[in-house]
Coordinates of C-alpha atoms and ligand atoms in Angstrom, one line a residue:
X1 CA 0.3 28.3 42.6
X2 CA 0.7 25.7 39.8
X3 CA 0.3 22.1 40.8
X4 CA 2.2 19.4 39.1
X5 CA 1.5 15.7 38.8
X6 CA 4.0 13.1 38.5
X7 CA 2.9 10.4 36.1
X8 CA 4.7 7.4 34.9
X9 CA 4.5 5.3 31.8
X10 CA 4.1 1.7 32.6
X11 CA 5.2 -1.7 31.4
X12 CA 2.3 -3.3 33.3
X13 CA 3.5 -6.3 35.3
X14 CA 5.3 -7.5 32.1
X15 CA 8.9 -7.2 31.4
X16 CA 10.5 -5.5 28.5
X17 CA 9.8 -1.8 28.2
X18 CA 11.3 1.1 29.9
X19 CA 9.7 3.2 32.6
X20 CA 9.8 7.0 32.4
X21 CA 8.4 9.7 34.6
X22 CA 6.6 12.6 33.1
X23 CA 5.6 15.9 34.6
X24 CA 2.2 17.1 33.5
X25 CA 0.6 20.3 34.1
X26 CA -3.0 19.1 34.1
X27 CA -3.8 17.8 37.5
X28 CA -7.6 17.5 37.3
X29 CA -10.2 15.9 35.2
X30 CA -9.8 16.9 31.5
X31 CA -11.9 14.3 29.7
X32 CA -15.6 13.7 30.1
X33 CA -17.0 10.2 29.4
X34 CA -19.5 9.8 26.6
X35 CA -22.3 8.1 28.4
X36 CA -23.3 4.6 27.1
X37 CA -26.9 5.9 26.7
X38 CA -25.7 7.6 23.5
X39 CA -23.8 4.6 22.3
X40 CA -25.4 1.9 20.2
X41 CA -23.1 -1.1 20.0
X42 CA -23.4 -3.3 17.0
X43 CA -20.6 -5.8 16.3
X44 CA -19.7 -9.5 16.3
X45 CA -18.0 -9.5 19.6
X46 CA -20.0 -7.4 22.1
X47 CA -23.5 -7.6 20.6
X48 CA -23.8 -11.3 21.4
X49 CA -22.7 -10.6 24.9
X50 CA -25.2 -7.8 25.3
X51 CA -28.0 -10.0 24.0
X52 CA -27.1 -12.7 26.4
X53 CA -27.2 -10.1 29.2
X54 CA -30.8 -9.5 28.4
X55 CA -31.9 -13.0 27.7
X56 CA -29.9 -14.9 30.3
X57 CA -27.9 -12.8 32.8
X58 CA -30.7 -10.6 34.1
X59 CA -33.2 -13.5 34.2
X60 CA -30.7 -15.6 36.3
X61 CA -30.2 -12.7 38.7
X62 CA -33.9 -12.0 39.0
X63 CA -34.7 -15.7 39.6
X64 CA -32.0 -16.0 42.2
X65 CA -33.0 -12.9 44.0
X66 CA -36.7 -13.6 44.0
X67 CA -37.0 -17.4 44.0
X68 CA -33.9 -19.3 44.7
X69 CA -32.7 -17.2 47.6
X70 CA -34.3 -15.0 50.2
X71 CA -32.9 -11.7 49.0
X72 CA -36.2 -10.2 48.0
X73 CA -38.1 -11.8 50.8
X74 CA -35.7 -10.1 53.2
X75 CA -37.1 -6.7 52.1
X76 CA -40.7 -8.0 52.4
X77 CA -40.0 -9.3 55.9
X78 CA -38.2 -6.1 56.9
X79 CA -41.2 -4.0 55.7
X80 CA -43.5 -6.1 57.9
X81 CA -41.0 -6.2 60.8
X82 CA -41.4 -10.0 61.1
X83 CA -39.7 -13.1 59.9
X84 CA -36.1 -14.0 59.6
X85 CA -33.2 -12.6 57.6
X86 CA -31.7 -15.2 55.3
X87 CA -28.3 -15.1 53.7
X88 CA -25.3 -12.9 54.3
X89 CA -25.6 -9.5 56.0
X90 CA -24.8 -7.6 52.8
X91 CA -27.1 -9.5 50.5
X92 CA -29.2 -6.4 49.9
X93 CA -26.4 -5.1 47.8
X94 CA -27.0 -7.9 45.2
X95 CA -30.6 -6.7 44.8
X96 CA -29.4 -3.1 44.2
X97 CA -26.7 -4.2 41.8
X98 CA -29.1 -6.3 39.7
X99 CA -31.5 -3.4 39.8
X100 CA -28.8 -1.1 38.5
X101 CA -28.1 -3.7 35.7
X102 CA -31.9 -3.7 34.9
X103 CA -31.9 0.1 34.8
X104 CA -28.9 0.2 32.4
X105 CA -30.5 -2.4 30.2
X106 CA -33.7 -0.3 30.0
X107 CA -31.8 2.7 28.8
X108 CA -30.8 1.2 25.5
X109 CA -33.4 -1.6 25.4
X110 CA -36.7 -0.4 26.8
X111 CA -38.8 -3.3 28.1
X112 CA -42.1 -2.5 29.9
X113 CA -42.2 -5.9 31.6
X114 CA -38.7 -5.5 33.0
X115 CA -39.5 -2.0 34.1
X116 CA -42.6 -3.3 35.9
X117 CA -40.4 -5.8 37.7
X118 CA -38.0 -3.0 38.8
X119 CA -40.9 -1.0 40.0
X120 CA -42.2 -3.9 42.1
X121 CA -38.7 -4.3 43.6
X122 CA -38.5 -0.6 44.4
X123 CA -41.8 -0.7 46.1
X124 CA -40.6 -3.5 48.3
X125 CA -37.3 -1.8 49.0
X126 CA -39.0 1.5 49.9
X127 CA -41.5 -0.3 52.2
X128 CA -38.5 -1.7 54.2
X129 CA -37.2 1.8 55.0
X130 CA -37.4 2.8 58.6
X131 CA -39.1 6.0 59.7
X132 CA -35.8 7.6 60.4
X133 CA -34.5 6.8 56.9
X134 CA -32.4 3.7 57.8
X135 CA -32.6 0.8 55.4
X136 CA -30.8 -2.5 55.8
X137 CA -32.7 -5.7 56.0
X138 CA -30.1 -7.5 58.0
X139 CA -30.3 -5.2 61.0
X140 CA -34.0 -4.5 60.6
X141 CA -34.6 -8.3 61.0
X142 CA -31.9 -9.1 63.5
X143 CA -32.1 -6.1 65.9
X144 CA -32.0 -2.4 65.1
X145 CA -30.4 -1.8 68.4
X146 CA -27.2 -3.4 67.0
X147 CA -27.0 -1.1 63.9
X148 CA -24.1 1.3 63.4
X149 CA -21.9 -0.5 65.9
X150 CA -19.7 -2.6 63.7
X151 CA -18.0 -0.8 60.8
X152 CA -17.4 -4.0 59.0
X153 CA -21.0 -4.8 58.6
X154 CA -21.5 -3.1 55.2
X155 CA -24.4 -0.8 56.2
X156 CA -22.9 2.0 54.1
X157 CA -21.8 -0.4 51.4
X158 CA -25.4 -1.5 50.9
X159 CA -26.6 2.1 51.0
X160 CA -24.0 3.0 48.4
X161 CA -25.2 0.3 46.0
X162 CA -28.8 1.4 46.6
X163 CA -27.8 5.0 45.6
X164 CA -26.1 3.8 42.4
X165 CA -29.2 1.8 41.5
X166 CA -31.4 4.8 42.3
X167 CA -29.4 7.1 40.1
X168 CA -29.4 4.6 37.3
X169 CA -33.1 4.0 37.5
X170 CA -33.8 7.7 37.7
X171 CA -31.7 8.2 34.5
X172 CA -33.5 5.3 32.8
X173 CA -37.1 6.2 33.7
X174 CA -37.2 9.6 35.4
X175 CA -38.8 7.8 38.4
X176 CA -37.4 9.1 41.6
X177 CA -38.9 6.8 44.3
X178 CA -35.6 5.0 45.0
X179 CA -33.7 8.3 44.7
X180 CA -35.9 9.7 47.5
X181 CA -35.3 6.6 49.6
X182 CA -31.6 7.0 49.0
X183 CA -31.6 10.6 50.0
X184 CA -33.4 9.8 53.2
X185 CA -30.8 7.1 54.0
X186 CA -28.0 9.6 53.2
X187 CA -29.6 12.2 55.4
X188 CA -30.0 9.6 58.2
X189 CA -26.3 8.7 58.0
X190 CA -25.3 12.3 58.0
X191 CA -27.4 12.9 61.1
X192 CA -25.2 10.5 63.0
X193 CA -21.8 10.8 61.4
X194 CA -19.7 13.8 60.2
X195 CA -17.7 16.7 61.6
X196 CA -18.5 17.1 65.3
X197 CA -20.6 13.9 65.2
X198 CA -19.5 10.3 65.4
X199 CA -16.5 8.9 63.5
X200 CA -17.1 6.2 61.0
X201 CA -14.8 4.3 58.6
X202 CA -16.8 2.1 56.3
X203 CA -15.3 -1.3 56.4
X204 CA -16.1 -1.8 52.7
X205 CA -15.8 1.3 50.5
X206 CA -18.5 2.0 47.9
X207 CA -20.5 4.7 49.7
X208 CA -18.0 7.4 48.7
X209 CA -18.4 7.0 44.9
X210 CA -22.1 6.5 45.3
X211 CA -22.5 9.8 47.3
X212 CA -20.8 11.6 44.5
X213 CA -23.4 10.2 42.0
X214 CA -26.1 11.2 44.4
X215 CA -24.6 14.7 44.5
X216 CA -24.3 14.9 40.7
X217 CA -28.0 13.9 40.4
X218 CA -29.5 15.9 43.1
X219 CA -27.0 18.8 43.1
X220 CA -27.0 18.7 46.9
X221 CA -23.5 19.7 47.9
X222 CA -23.9 18.0 51.3
X223 CA -23.6 14.6 49.7
X224 CA -20.3 15.5 48.1
X225 CA -19.0 16.9 51.3
X226 CA -20.0 13.8 53.2
X227 CA -18.2 11.6 50.7
X228 CA -15.1 13.8 51.2
X229 CA -15.4 13.5 55.0
X230 CA -15.7 9.7 54.9
X231 CA -12.5 9.6 52.8
X232 CA -10.7 11.8 55.3
X233 CA -11.8 9.6 58.2
X234 CA -9.4 6.9 57.1
X235 CA -6.0 6.4 58.6
X236 CA -6.6 8.1 61.9
X237 CA -7.3 5.1 64.1
X238 CA -11.1 5.5 64.0
X239 CA -11.7 2.4 62.0
X240 CA -13.0 -1.1 62.5
X241 CA -11.1 -3.8 64.3
X242 CA -13.6 -5.8 62.3
X243 CA -14.5 -9.5 62.8
X244 CA -13.2 -9.5 66.3
X245 CA -9.9 -8.1 65.2
X246 CA -9.3 -10.7 62.4
X247 CA -8.2 -8.0 60.0
X248 CA -5.7 -5.2 60.4
X249 CA -6.2 -1.6 59.2
X250 CA -4.3 -2.4 56.0
X251 CA -7.1 -4.8 55.0
X252 CA -9.5 -1.9 55.3
X253 CA -7.3 0.7 53.6
X254 CA -7.3 2.5 57.0
X255 CA -3.6 2.4 57.6
X256 CA -2.7 6.0 56.8
X257 CA -4.7 9.0 55.6
X258 CA -5.7 8.3 52.0
X259 CA -3.6 11.1 50.5
X260 CA -0.6 9.5 52.0
X261 CA -1.2 6.0 50.5
X262 CA 1.8 4.6 48.5
X263 CA 1.1 0.9 48.2
X264 CA -2.0 -1.1 47.6
X265 CA -2.9 -3.4 50.4
X266 CA -5.7 -5.5 51.8
X267 CA -8.9 -6.3 50.1
X268 CA -8.8 -5.8 46.3
X269 CA -12.4 -4.7 45.6
X270 CA -12.4 -2.3 48.6
X271 CA -9.2 -0.7 47.1
X272 CA -10.8 -0.3 43.7
X273 CA -14.0 1.3 45.1
X274 CA -11.9 3.6 47.4
X275 CA -9.7 4.7 44.5
X276 CA -12.8 5.5 42.4
X277 CA -14.3 7.5 45.3
X278 CA -11.0 9.4 45.7
X279 CA -10.9 10.2 42.0
X280 CA -14.5 11.4 41.9
X281 CA -14.1 13.6 45.0
X282 CA -10.7 14.9 43.7
X283 CA -12.2 15.9 40.4
X284 CA -15.0 17.9 42.0
X285 CA -13.0 19.3 44.9
X286 CA -9.9 19.9 42.8
X287 CA -7.9 17.9 45.3
X288 CA -4.5 17.2 43.6
X289 CA -3.2 15.4 46.7
X290 CA -5.7 12.6 46.0
X291 CA -4.6 12.3 42.4
X292 CA -1.0 12.2 43.4
X293 CA -1.7 9.3 45.8
X294 CA -3.7 7.5 43.1
X295 CA -0.8 7.9 40.7
X296 CA 1.5 6.3 43.2
X297 CA -1.0 3.5 43.8
X298 CA -1.4 2.9 40.1
X299 CA 2.3 2.2 39.7
X300 CA 2.2 -0.2 42.6
X301 CA -0.9 -2.1 41.3
X302 CA 0.1 -2.3 37.7
X303 CA 3.9 -2.7 37.9
X304 CA 4.0 -5.0 40.8
X305 CA 0.6 -6.6 41.6
X306 CA -1.3 -7.2 38.4
X307 CA -1.8 -10.4 36.5
X308 CA -1.4 -10.5 32.7
X309 CA -5.2 -10.8 32.5
X310 CA -5.6 -7.5 34.3
X311 CA -6.8 -9.3 37.4
X312 CA -5.7 -8.2 40.8
X313 CA -5.8 -9.6 44.3
X314 CA -3.9 -12.9 44.4
X315 CA -4.9 -14.2 47.8
X316 CA -8.0 -16.1 48.8
X317 CA -7.2 -15.4 52.5
X318 CA -7.9 -11.7 52.4
X319 CA -9.5 -11.5 48.9
X320 CA -6.6 -9.2 48.1
X321 CA -2.9 -8.5 48.1
X322 CA 0.1 -10.2 49.7
X323 CA 3.6 -9.1 48.7
X324 CA 4.7 -7.4 45.6
X325 CA 5.2 -9.8 42.7
X326 CA 3.4 -12.7 44.4
X327 CA 1.2 -13.8 41.6
X328 CA 0.4 -17.5 41.8
X329 CA -1.5 -19.0 38.9
X330 CA -3.4 -22.0 40.2
X331 CA -4.3 -20.2 43.4
X332 CA -4.9 -16.8 41.9
X333 CA -8.0 -15.2 43.4
X334 CA -8.5 -12.4 40.9
X335 CA -12.1 -11.8 41.9
X336 CA -14.3 -10.7 38.9
X337 CA -15.4 -7.6 40.9
X338 CA -11.8 -6.5 41.2
X339 CA -11.2 -6.7 37.5
X340 CA -14.4 -4.7 36.9
X341 CA -13.1 -2.3 39.6
X342 CA -9.9 -1.9 37.5
X343 CA -12.1 -0.8 34.6
X344 CA -13.9 1.8 36.7
X345 CA -10.7 3.2 38.3
X346 CA -8.6 3.3 35.1
X347 CA -11.2 5.2 33.2
X348 CA -11.1 7.9 35.9
X349 CA -7.3 8.0 35.8
X350 CA -7.4 8.5 32.0
X351 CA -9.9 11.3 32.4
X352 CA -7.4 13.2 34.7
X353 CA -4.5 12.9 32.3
X354 CA -5.4 12.0 28.8
X355 CA -2.8 9.2 29.0
X356 CA -3.7 6.0 27.1
X357 CA -1.7 3.8 29.5
X358 CA -4.8 3.7 31.7
X359 CA -7.0 2.6 28.9
X360 CA -4.4 -0.1 28.1
X361 CA -5.0 -1.5 31.6
X362 CA -8.7 -0.9 31.4
X363 CA -8.9 -2.9 28.1
X364 CA -6.7 -5.7 29.5
X365 CA -9.0 -6.0 32.6
X366 CA -12.1 -5.7 30.5
X367 CA -11.4 -8.3 27.8
X368 CA -9.7 -10.8 30.1
X369 CA -10.2 -10.6 33.9
X370 CA -13.7 -9.3 33.8
X371 CA -15.1 -11.0 30.7
X372 CA -14.0 -14.4 31.9
X373 CA -16.4 -13.8 34.8
X374 CA -19.4 -14.7 32.7
X375 CA -20.1 -17.8 30.6
X376 CA -20.6 -17.4 26.8
X377 CA -24.3 -18.3 27.5
X378 CA -24.5 -15.5 30.0
X379 CA -25.9 -17.7 32.7
X380 CA -23.0 -18.8 34.8
X381 CA -20.3 -16.8 36.6
X382 CA -16.8 -17.0 37.9
X383 CA -16.1 -15.4 41.2
X384 CA -12.4 -16.5 41.3
X385 CA -10.4 -16.3 38.0
X386 CA -7.3 -18.4 38.2
X387 CA -4.7 -18.5 35.4
X388 CA -4.3 -22.3 35.7
X389 CA -6.7 -25.0 36.6
X390 CA -6.6 -28.7 37.3
X391 CA -10.0 -29.1 35.7
X392 CA -11.9 -28.6 38.9
X393 CA -12.8 -24.9 38.7
X394 CA -16.1 -24.0 37.1
X395 CA -18.5 -21.2 36.7
X396 CA -21.6 -21.4 38.9
X397 CA -25.2 -20.2 38.4
X398 CA -24.9 -18.2 41.6
X399 CA -22.9 -17.9 44.8
X400 CA -23.7 -17.6 48.5
X401 CA -21.8 -14.4 48.3
X402 CA -23.0 -13.2 44.9
X403 CA -21.2 -10.0 44.4
X404 CA -19.7 -11.1 41.1
X405 CA -22.8 -12.2 39.2
X406 CA -24.6 -9.0 40.2
X407 CA -21.5 -7.0 39.3
X408 CA -21.5 -8.5 35.8
X409 CA -25.2 -7.7 35.5
X410 CA -24.4 -4.0 35.9
X411 CA -21.1 -3.9 34.1
X412 CA -22.0 -5.4 30.8
X413 CA -24.8 -3.1 29.7
X414 CA -22.7 -0.1 30.6
X415 CA -19.5 -1.0 28.6
X416 CA -20.4 1.7 26.1
X417 CA -19.1 4.1 28.7
X418 CA -15.5 3.4 27.9
X419 CA -15.4 4.0 24.1
X420 CA -15.3 7.8 23.8
X421 CA -14.5 10.9 25.7
X422 CA -14.8 14.6 25.1
X423 CA -12.6 17.5 26.2
X424 CA -12.3 21.2 25.4
X425 CA -9.8 20.4 22.7
X426 CA -10.7 16.9 21.4
X427 CA -12.9 13.9 20.8
X428 CA -11.2 10.9 22.3
X429 CA -11.5 7.4 20.9
X430 CA -10.4 4.9 23.5
X431 CA -11.8 1.6 22.6
X432 CA -12.6 -0.2 19.4
X433 CA -16.1 -1.7 19.1
X434 CA -18.6 -1.5 16.2
X435 CA -21.0 1.3 17.2
X436 CA -23.0 4.3 16.3
X437 CA -22.9 7.1 18.8
X438 CA -24.9 10.4 18.9
X439 CA -23.7 13.2 21.1
X440 CA -23.9 16.9 21.5
X441 CA -20.6 18.6 21.5
X442 CA -20.3 22.4 21.8
X443 CA -24.0 22.5 21.1
X444 CA -23.6 20.6 17.8
X445 CA -25.1 17.2 17.1
X446 CA -22.3 14.8 16.3
X447 CA -22.5 11.2 15.1
X448 CA -19.5 8.9 15.5
X449 CA -19.6 5.6 13.7
X450 CA -17.0 2.8 14.1
X451 CA -16.8 -0.3 11.9
X452 CA -14.5 -2.9 13.1
X453 CA -14.0 -6.6 13.8
X454 CA -11.9 -5.8 16.9
X455 CA -10.6 -7.6 18.9
X456 CA -10.0 -10.2 16.2
X457 CA -8.7 -7.7 13.7
X458 CA -7.0 -4.3 14.0
X459 CA -8.8 -2.5 11.2
X460 CA -11.0 0.3 12.5
X461 CA -13.0 2.7 10.3
X462 CA -14.2 5.8 12.1
X463 CA -16.5 8.4 10.6
X464 CA -17.5 11.6 12.5
X465 CA -20.3 13.7 11.1
X466 CA -21.7 16.9 12.3
X467 CA -24.0 19.4 10.6
X468 CA -21.8 22.2 11.6
X469 CA -18.0 22.2 11.6
X470 CA -16.6 20.9 14.8
X471 CA -13.4 22.6 16.1
X472 CA -11.9 19.5 17.7
X473 CA -8.9 17.3 17.3
X474 CA -9.5 13.6 17.1
X475 CA -7.3 11.7 19.7
X476 CA -7.2 8.1 18.6
X477 CA -5.8 5.7 21.0
X478 CA -2.9 3.5 19.8
X479 CA -3.0 0.6 22.2
X480 CA 0.2 -0.2 24.1
X481 CA 0.2 -3.7 22.5
X482 CA 0.3 -2.2 19.0
X483 CA 3.8 -1.6 17.6
X484 CA 2.9 -0.8 14.0
X485 CA -0.1 0.9 12.5
X486 CA -1.2 3.1 9.7
X487 CA -3.6 6.0 9.8
X488 CA -5.4 7.5 6.9
X489 CA -8.1 10.0 6.1
X490 CA -10.3 9.1 3.2
X491 CA -7.6 6.7 2.1
X492 CA -4.8 9.2 2.2
X493 CA -2.1 8.3 4.7
X494 CA -1.5 10.8 7.4
X495 CA 1.5 11.1 9.6
X496 CA -0.2 12.1 12.8
X497 CA 1.8 13.1 15.8
X498 CA 1.2 11.2 19.0
X499 CA 0.8 12.4 22.5
X500 CA 0.6 10.1 25.5
X501 CA -0.4 7.1 23.4
X502 CA -2.9 8.9 21.2
X503 CA -2.5 9.7 17.5
X504 CA -3.7 13.2 16.9
X505 CA -5.7 14.0 13.8
X506 CA -6.1 17.7 13.3
X507 CA -7.2 18.0 9.7
X508 CA -10.5 16.3 9.3
X509 CA -14.0 17.4 8.3
X510 CA -17.4 16.0 8.8
X511 CA -18.0 12.8 6.9
X512 CA -14.3 11.9 6.5
X513 CA -13.5 8.3 7.0
X514 CA -10.5 7.9 9.3
X515 CA -9.0 4.5 9.1
X516 CA -6.7 3.0 11.7
X517 CA -5.1 -0.2 10.8
X518 CA -3.2 -1.9 13.6
X519 CA -0.9 -4.8 13.1
X520 CA -2.1 -7.5 15.5
X521 CA 0.7 -10.1 15.7
X522 CA 0.8 -13.0 18.1
X523 CA 3.2 -12.2 20.9
X524 CA 4.9 -14.3 23.5
X525 CA 5.2 -12.2 26.7
X526 CA 7.2 -12.9 29.8
X527 CA 6.5 -11.8 33.3
X528 CA 8.7 -9.5 35.4
X529 CA 11.5 -11.9 36.6
X530 CA 10.5 -11.1 40.2
X531 CA 7.3 -13.1 39.7
X532 CA 8.8 -16.4 40.7
X533 CA 5.7 -18.4 39.6
X534 CA 6.3 -17.4 36.0
X535 CA 10.1 -17.8 35.7
X536 CA 10.8 -19.8 32.6
X537 CA 7.3 -19.4 31.2
X538 CA 5.6 -17.4 28.5
X539 CA 2.0 -16.3 27.9
X540 CA 0.5 -15.8 24.5
X541 CA -1.3 -12.6 23.6
X542 CA -2.9 -11.1 20.5
X543 CA -4.2 -7.6 20.5
X544 CA -6.0 -7.1 23.8
X545 CA -6.7 -10.8 24.3
X546 CA -4.7 -13.1 26.5
X547 CA -4.8 -16.7 25.4
X548 CA -4.7 -20.0 27.3
X549 CA -4.4 -23.7 26.6
X550 CA -7.4 -25.9 27.5
X551 CA -7.0 -29.6 27.8
X552 CA -9.9 -30.4 25.5
X553 CA -7.9 -28.9 22.6
X554 CA -4.6 -30.2 23.8
X555 CA -5.3 -33.6 25.3
X556 CA -1.8 -35.1 24.6
X557 CA 0.8 -34.4 27.2
X558 CA -0.9 -31.3 28.6
X559 CA 1.6 -31.1 31.4
X560 CA 4.6 -31.1 29.1
X561 CA 3.5 -28.7 26.4
X562 CA 6.0 -25.9 25.9
X563 CA 6.9 -23.0 23.8
X564 CA 10.4 -22.2 22.5
X565 CA 12.3 -19.5 20.7
X566 CA 11.5 -21.0 17.3
X567 CA 7.8 -21.7 17.9
X568 CA 5.8 -20.8 14.9
X569 CA 2.3 -19.4 15.3
X570 CA -0.7 -19.2 13.1
X571 CA -4.1 -17.5 13.6
X572 CA -7.0 -19.7 12.6
X573 CA -10.6 -18.5 12.1
X574 CA -13.0 -20.6 14.1
X575 CA -16.5 -19.0 13.5
X576 CA -18.3 -22.0 14.9
X577 CA -16.2 -22.5 18.1
X578 CA -16.8 -20.8 21.4
X579 CA -19.1 -18.2 19.9
X580 CA -16.7 -17.4 17.1
X581 CA -13.0 -16.9 17.9
X582 CA -9.7 -16.7 16.3
X583 CA -7.7 -19.6 17.6
X584 CA -4.0 -19.6 17.8
X585 CA -2.1 -22.7 16.7
X586 CA 1.5 -23.1 17.6
X587 CA 4.1 -25.6 16.5
X588 CA 6.9 -26.0 18.9
X589 CA 9.3 -28.8 18.0
X590 CA 7.1 -31.7 17.3
X591 CA 4.3 -30.4 19.5
X592 CA 1.1 -28.7 18.3
X593 CA -0.6 -26.3 20.7
X594 CA -4.0 -24.8 20.3
X595 CA -4.7 -21.6 22.2
X596 CA -8.2 -20.1 22.9
X597 CA -8.9 -16.6 24.3
X598 CA -8.8 -16.7 28.1
X599 CA -12.3 -15.3 28.4
X600 CA -13.7 -18.4 26.6
X601 CA -12.3 -21.0 28.9
X602 CA -14.5 -23.4 30.9
X603 CA -17.4 -23.2 28.4
X604 CA -17.0 -26.8 27.3
X605 CA -16.2 -30.1 28.9
X606 CA -14.2 -29.7 32.1
X607 CA -10.4 -30.0 31.9
X608 CA -7.1 -28.4 32.7
X609 CA -6.2 -24.9 31.7
X610 CA -3.1 -22.7 31.8
X611 CA -2.1 -19.3 30.7
X612 CA 1.6 -19.4 31.5
X613 CA 3.4 -22.1 29.5
X614 CA 6.9 -23.6 30.0
X615 CA 9.4 -22.0 27.7
X616 CA 12.5 -23.7 26.4
X617 CA 15.4 -21.4 25.5
Ligands
FUB1 O1 -17.9 -7.8 51.0 C1 -18.7 -7.5 49.8 C2 -18.1 -8.2 48.6 O2 -18.2 -9.6 48.9 C3 -16.7 -8.0 48.4 O3 -16.4 -6.9 47.6 C4 -16.2 -9.2 47.8 O4 -14.8 -9.4 47.8 C5 -16.9 -10.3 48.6 O5 -16.3 -10.5 49.8
ZN2 ZN1 -17.3 -10.1 43.5

């Protein structure tokens, strides 16, 4: 029987374009990611970020984990079976996430000293594993008799992050010590939970997507089946009453069976990890019901619950969602991890459908919500990413709950994952970053080269070379923000057809230069009128970047600055400012406003900031 998926085009949480439903015949994963290990990024925008990741972000994480906090000592204590546990009960996960970041960094930037550090950590982690395979320093040091009693205590969450680190480190080095530890922990969990055994609904998702990675690396089907079982456990009343009943099942995404989900609710990061796990299992188990649920959820997230920065989860109270269209600016939570989660999830949705609307959201979350999470120097982090500030919100070197710094440490070195894809029919170009990429497609060596100054400029030159002719179309994403573009092959304009947001180039041969030139005007955007906090306001956007006003550039009458219908805008090159930006200058009546990209705010003297600006009709 043929299965159909209902997919919709979106207008994000913004107002102004029509919504359509499409019926597609391709319910399961059609595009494979080109892994970042094949991608060498070299450009003015991302290369500095990636250098800072190595010189600043990883050293900060290592220092915090080893010296400033007891995270590594917890493993040492657990191995000896003596001493106290310090910190939060899920702090092990920060060690694993930083280790994953180290592994990714080693893949494209080998570094024997860093590898030695990772080996040291892995030895300490492995030593803390219990004879039955269990590993979690919190329970080992506070009483193993209490383990597996409270589903909110993140035992599977920590295990999941360990598995992701283990897979990454195995890919980076071929060393399997942590992979073996992970398999023993997985087997331990499966000895307790599963069909005809105990029920378990992980209070914080993560294990599901991690088990899929473990399955893909070890080829052990049981790990995929266990991931599927854990997903199916949800929504049947087996779950946590967590924290003495503080949270309801909606907080844990445990309100209905996952294939019946229609609305996003509860904790934002948990939702993102759940949706990634569902997508991964769906792709491998060919479960169209999961994909249909994800499609419904995507509409709910993007059309009704997403900020213009691609951030999600407005409330500090539950680190998540309240009501549709409730998107406060000053009090926005918008956890960095949730924006990174949007990148992870939207890539998976694009792979099912070949629809660029998902990459539009991925790009929005990546360049704005997620990138703001780390300072330009790479050494300070935002956990919460508001869209307005009184001048009292700043990045910190670390947090008691440090999920966001460690998230950044693994996200940045793997951004090359989101540029290209391959399918039976085509090579897919999703993001624009200067890079050289070498892959094997249909047993042929292929080199893709992009030259661009994106996101500052919309000109992209792409060359694809292969020794043997490649029988593939090129699907080149035309971003949702782009209203006008030209496409040429070797300087000759082509009138390419488009499909789901991609221009399709059929006639090309090895060595041709394909040039995409996207107009990148400055735009004033308005929110959906149901977002009451943004009524009578506009935000400024250029290409994928959302801009904001910072007090330091706009010290006069900051509170009264406004935009109007006749406001004139100009782009100004500022190579020496904030790591090199294009600033936007606006003249509105007799006011002058200077906008900087949102991701660069709070890198200078403290002051007020706002994304949504009063608008005078
Ligand atoms: O609970 C683990 C992580 O800590 C969550 O994903 C974040 O929201 C923070 O609460
Ligand atoms: Zn976080």
